[in-house]
PDB file of C-alpha atoms in Angstrom:
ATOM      1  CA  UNK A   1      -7.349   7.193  28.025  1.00 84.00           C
ATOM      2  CA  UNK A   2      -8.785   5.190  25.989  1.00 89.00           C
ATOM      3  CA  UNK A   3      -7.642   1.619  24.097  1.00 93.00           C
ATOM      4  CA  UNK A   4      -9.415   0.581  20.489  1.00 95.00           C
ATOM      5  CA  UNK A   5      -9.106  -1.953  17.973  1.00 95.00           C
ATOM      6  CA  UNK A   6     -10.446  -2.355  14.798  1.00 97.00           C
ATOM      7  CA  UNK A   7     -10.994  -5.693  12.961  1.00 96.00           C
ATOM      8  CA  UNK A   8     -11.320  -5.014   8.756  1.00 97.00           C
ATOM      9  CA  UNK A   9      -9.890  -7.346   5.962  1.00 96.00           C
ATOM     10  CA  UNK A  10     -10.097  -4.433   3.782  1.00 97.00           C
ATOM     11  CA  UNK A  11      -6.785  -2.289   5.106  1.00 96.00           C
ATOM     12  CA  UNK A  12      -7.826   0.748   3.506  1.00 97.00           C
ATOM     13  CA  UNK A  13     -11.205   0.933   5.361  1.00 97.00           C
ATOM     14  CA  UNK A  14      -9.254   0.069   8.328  1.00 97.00           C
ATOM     15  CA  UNK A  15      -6.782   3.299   7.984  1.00 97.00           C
ATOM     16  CA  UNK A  16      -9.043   5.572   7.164  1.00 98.00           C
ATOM     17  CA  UNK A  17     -11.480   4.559  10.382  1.00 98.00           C
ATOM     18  CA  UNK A  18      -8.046   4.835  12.666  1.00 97.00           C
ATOM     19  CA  UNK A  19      -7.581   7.984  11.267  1.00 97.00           C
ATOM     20  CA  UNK A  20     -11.403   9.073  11.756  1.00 97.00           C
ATOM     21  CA  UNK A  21     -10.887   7.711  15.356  1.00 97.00           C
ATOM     22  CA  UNK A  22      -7.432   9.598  16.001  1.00 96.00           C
ATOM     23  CA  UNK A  23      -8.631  12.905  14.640  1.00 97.00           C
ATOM     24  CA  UNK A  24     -12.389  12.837  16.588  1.00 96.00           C
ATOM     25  CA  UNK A  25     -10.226  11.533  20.028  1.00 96.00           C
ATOM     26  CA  UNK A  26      -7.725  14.648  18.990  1.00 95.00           C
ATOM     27  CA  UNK A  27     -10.439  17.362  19.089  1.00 97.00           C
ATOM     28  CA  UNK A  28     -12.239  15.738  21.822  1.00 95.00           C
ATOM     29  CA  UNK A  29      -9.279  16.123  24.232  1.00 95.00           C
ATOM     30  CA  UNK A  30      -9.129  12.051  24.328  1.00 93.00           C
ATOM     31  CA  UNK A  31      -5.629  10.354  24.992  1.00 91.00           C
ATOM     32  CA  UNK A  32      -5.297   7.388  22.709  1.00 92.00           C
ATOM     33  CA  UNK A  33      -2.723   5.274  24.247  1.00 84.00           C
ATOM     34  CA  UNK A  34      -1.326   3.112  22.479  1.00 90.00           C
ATOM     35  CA  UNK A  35      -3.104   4.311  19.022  1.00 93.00           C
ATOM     36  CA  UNK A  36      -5.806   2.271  17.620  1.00 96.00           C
ATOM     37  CA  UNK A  37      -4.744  -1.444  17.072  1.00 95.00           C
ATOM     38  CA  UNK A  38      -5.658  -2.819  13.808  1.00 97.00           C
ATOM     39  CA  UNK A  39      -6.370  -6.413  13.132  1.00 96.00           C
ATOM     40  CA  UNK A  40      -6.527  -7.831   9.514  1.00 96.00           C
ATOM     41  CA  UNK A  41      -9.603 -10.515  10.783  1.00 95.00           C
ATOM     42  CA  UNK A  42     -11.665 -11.470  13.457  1.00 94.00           C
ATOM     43  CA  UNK A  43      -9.089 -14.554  14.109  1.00 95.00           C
ATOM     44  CA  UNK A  44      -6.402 -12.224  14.249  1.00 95.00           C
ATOM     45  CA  UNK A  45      -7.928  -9.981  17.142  1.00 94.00           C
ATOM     46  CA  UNK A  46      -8.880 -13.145  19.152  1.00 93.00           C
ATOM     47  CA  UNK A  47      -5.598 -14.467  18.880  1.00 92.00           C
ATOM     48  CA  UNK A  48      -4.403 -12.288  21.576  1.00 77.00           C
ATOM     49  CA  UNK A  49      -7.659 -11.357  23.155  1.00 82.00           C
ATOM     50  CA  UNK A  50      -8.017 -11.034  27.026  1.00 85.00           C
ATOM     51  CA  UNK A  51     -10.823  -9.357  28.993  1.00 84.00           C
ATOM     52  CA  UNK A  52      -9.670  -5.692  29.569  1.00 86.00           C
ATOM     53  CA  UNK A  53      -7.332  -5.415  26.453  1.00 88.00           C
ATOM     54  CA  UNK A  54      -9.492  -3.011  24.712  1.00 90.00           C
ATOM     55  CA  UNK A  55     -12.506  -0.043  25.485  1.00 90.00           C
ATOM     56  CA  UNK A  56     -13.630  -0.526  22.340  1.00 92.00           C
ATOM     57  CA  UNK A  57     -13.704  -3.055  19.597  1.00 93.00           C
ATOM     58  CA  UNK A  58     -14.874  -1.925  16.111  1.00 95.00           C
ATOM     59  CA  UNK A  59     -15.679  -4.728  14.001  1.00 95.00           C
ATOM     60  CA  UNK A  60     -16.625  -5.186  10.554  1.00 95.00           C
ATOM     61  CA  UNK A  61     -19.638  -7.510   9.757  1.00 93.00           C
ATOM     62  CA  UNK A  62     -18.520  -9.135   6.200  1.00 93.00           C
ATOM     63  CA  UNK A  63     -15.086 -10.125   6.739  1.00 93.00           C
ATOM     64  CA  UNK A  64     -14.204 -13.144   4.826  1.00 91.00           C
ATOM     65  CA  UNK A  65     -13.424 -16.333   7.426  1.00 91.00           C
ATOM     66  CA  UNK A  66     -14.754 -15.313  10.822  1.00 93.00           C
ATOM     67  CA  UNK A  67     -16.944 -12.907  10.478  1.00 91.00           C
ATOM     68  CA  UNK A  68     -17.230  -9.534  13.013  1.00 92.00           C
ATOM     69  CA  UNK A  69     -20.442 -11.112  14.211  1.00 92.00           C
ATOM     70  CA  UNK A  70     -18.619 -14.319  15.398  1.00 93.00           C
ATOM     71  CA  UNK A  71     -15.771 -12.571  16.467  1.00 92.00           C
ATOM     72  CA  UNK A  72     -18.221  -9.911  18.731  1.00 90.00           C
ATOM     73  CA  UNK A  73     -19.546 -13.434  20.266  1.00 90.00           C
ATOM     74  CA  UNK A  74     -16.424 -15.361  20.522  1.00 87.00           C
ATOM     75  CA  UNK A  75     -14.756 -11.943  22.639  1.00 83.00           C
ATOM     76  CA  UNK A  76     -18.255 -11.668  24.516  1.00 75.00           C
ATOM     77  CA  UNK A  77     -17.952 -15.724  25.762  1.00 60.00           C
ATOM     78  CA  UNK A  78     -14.075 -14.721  27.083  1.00 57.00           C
ATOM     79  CA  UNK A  79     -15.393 -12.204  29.070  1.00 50.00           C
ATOM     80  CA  UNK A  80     -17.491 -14.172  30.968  1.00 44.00           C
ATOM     81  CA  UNK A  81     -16.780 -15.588  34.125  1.00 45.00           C
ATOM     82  CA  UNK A  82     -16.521 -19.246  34.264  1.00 45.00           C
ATOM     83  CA  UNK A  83     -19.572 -21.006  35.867  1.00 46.00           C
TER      84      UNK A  83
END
């Protein structure tokens, strides 16, 4: 089983990468449970972000406001344990 989201401001990139992701898990025997989340910016998938939400994150780079770089950083620092 395996959990993914995908962060895109441009909604038609983002459905046709779920539906790359859903067809490839399909013929690779892999249960996606629940089916790929997808998040409209970076802000948006941090907004409800916890360690051990999702397996993978797919992130675009040029997203206007907070860009998939930040976001990949911001989601990295959560994941750390607290010093």
């Amino acid at each position: 089983m395996m959990r993914i989201a995908i962060a895109d401001d441009l909604s038609a990139d983002a459905g046709k990468l779920r539906e790359f992701i859903c067809r490839w898990a399909r013929e690779q025997g892999i249960v996606l449970v629940p089916a790929p989340a997808v998040f409209e910016s970076g802000e948006a998938l941090l907004a409800g972000f916890a360690p051990d939400t999702f397996d993978v994150i797919f992130l675009d780079i040029y997203m206007s406001g907070m860009t998939g770089m930040e976001a990949a950083k911001k989601s990295g620092s959560r994941m750390m344990p607290a010093s």
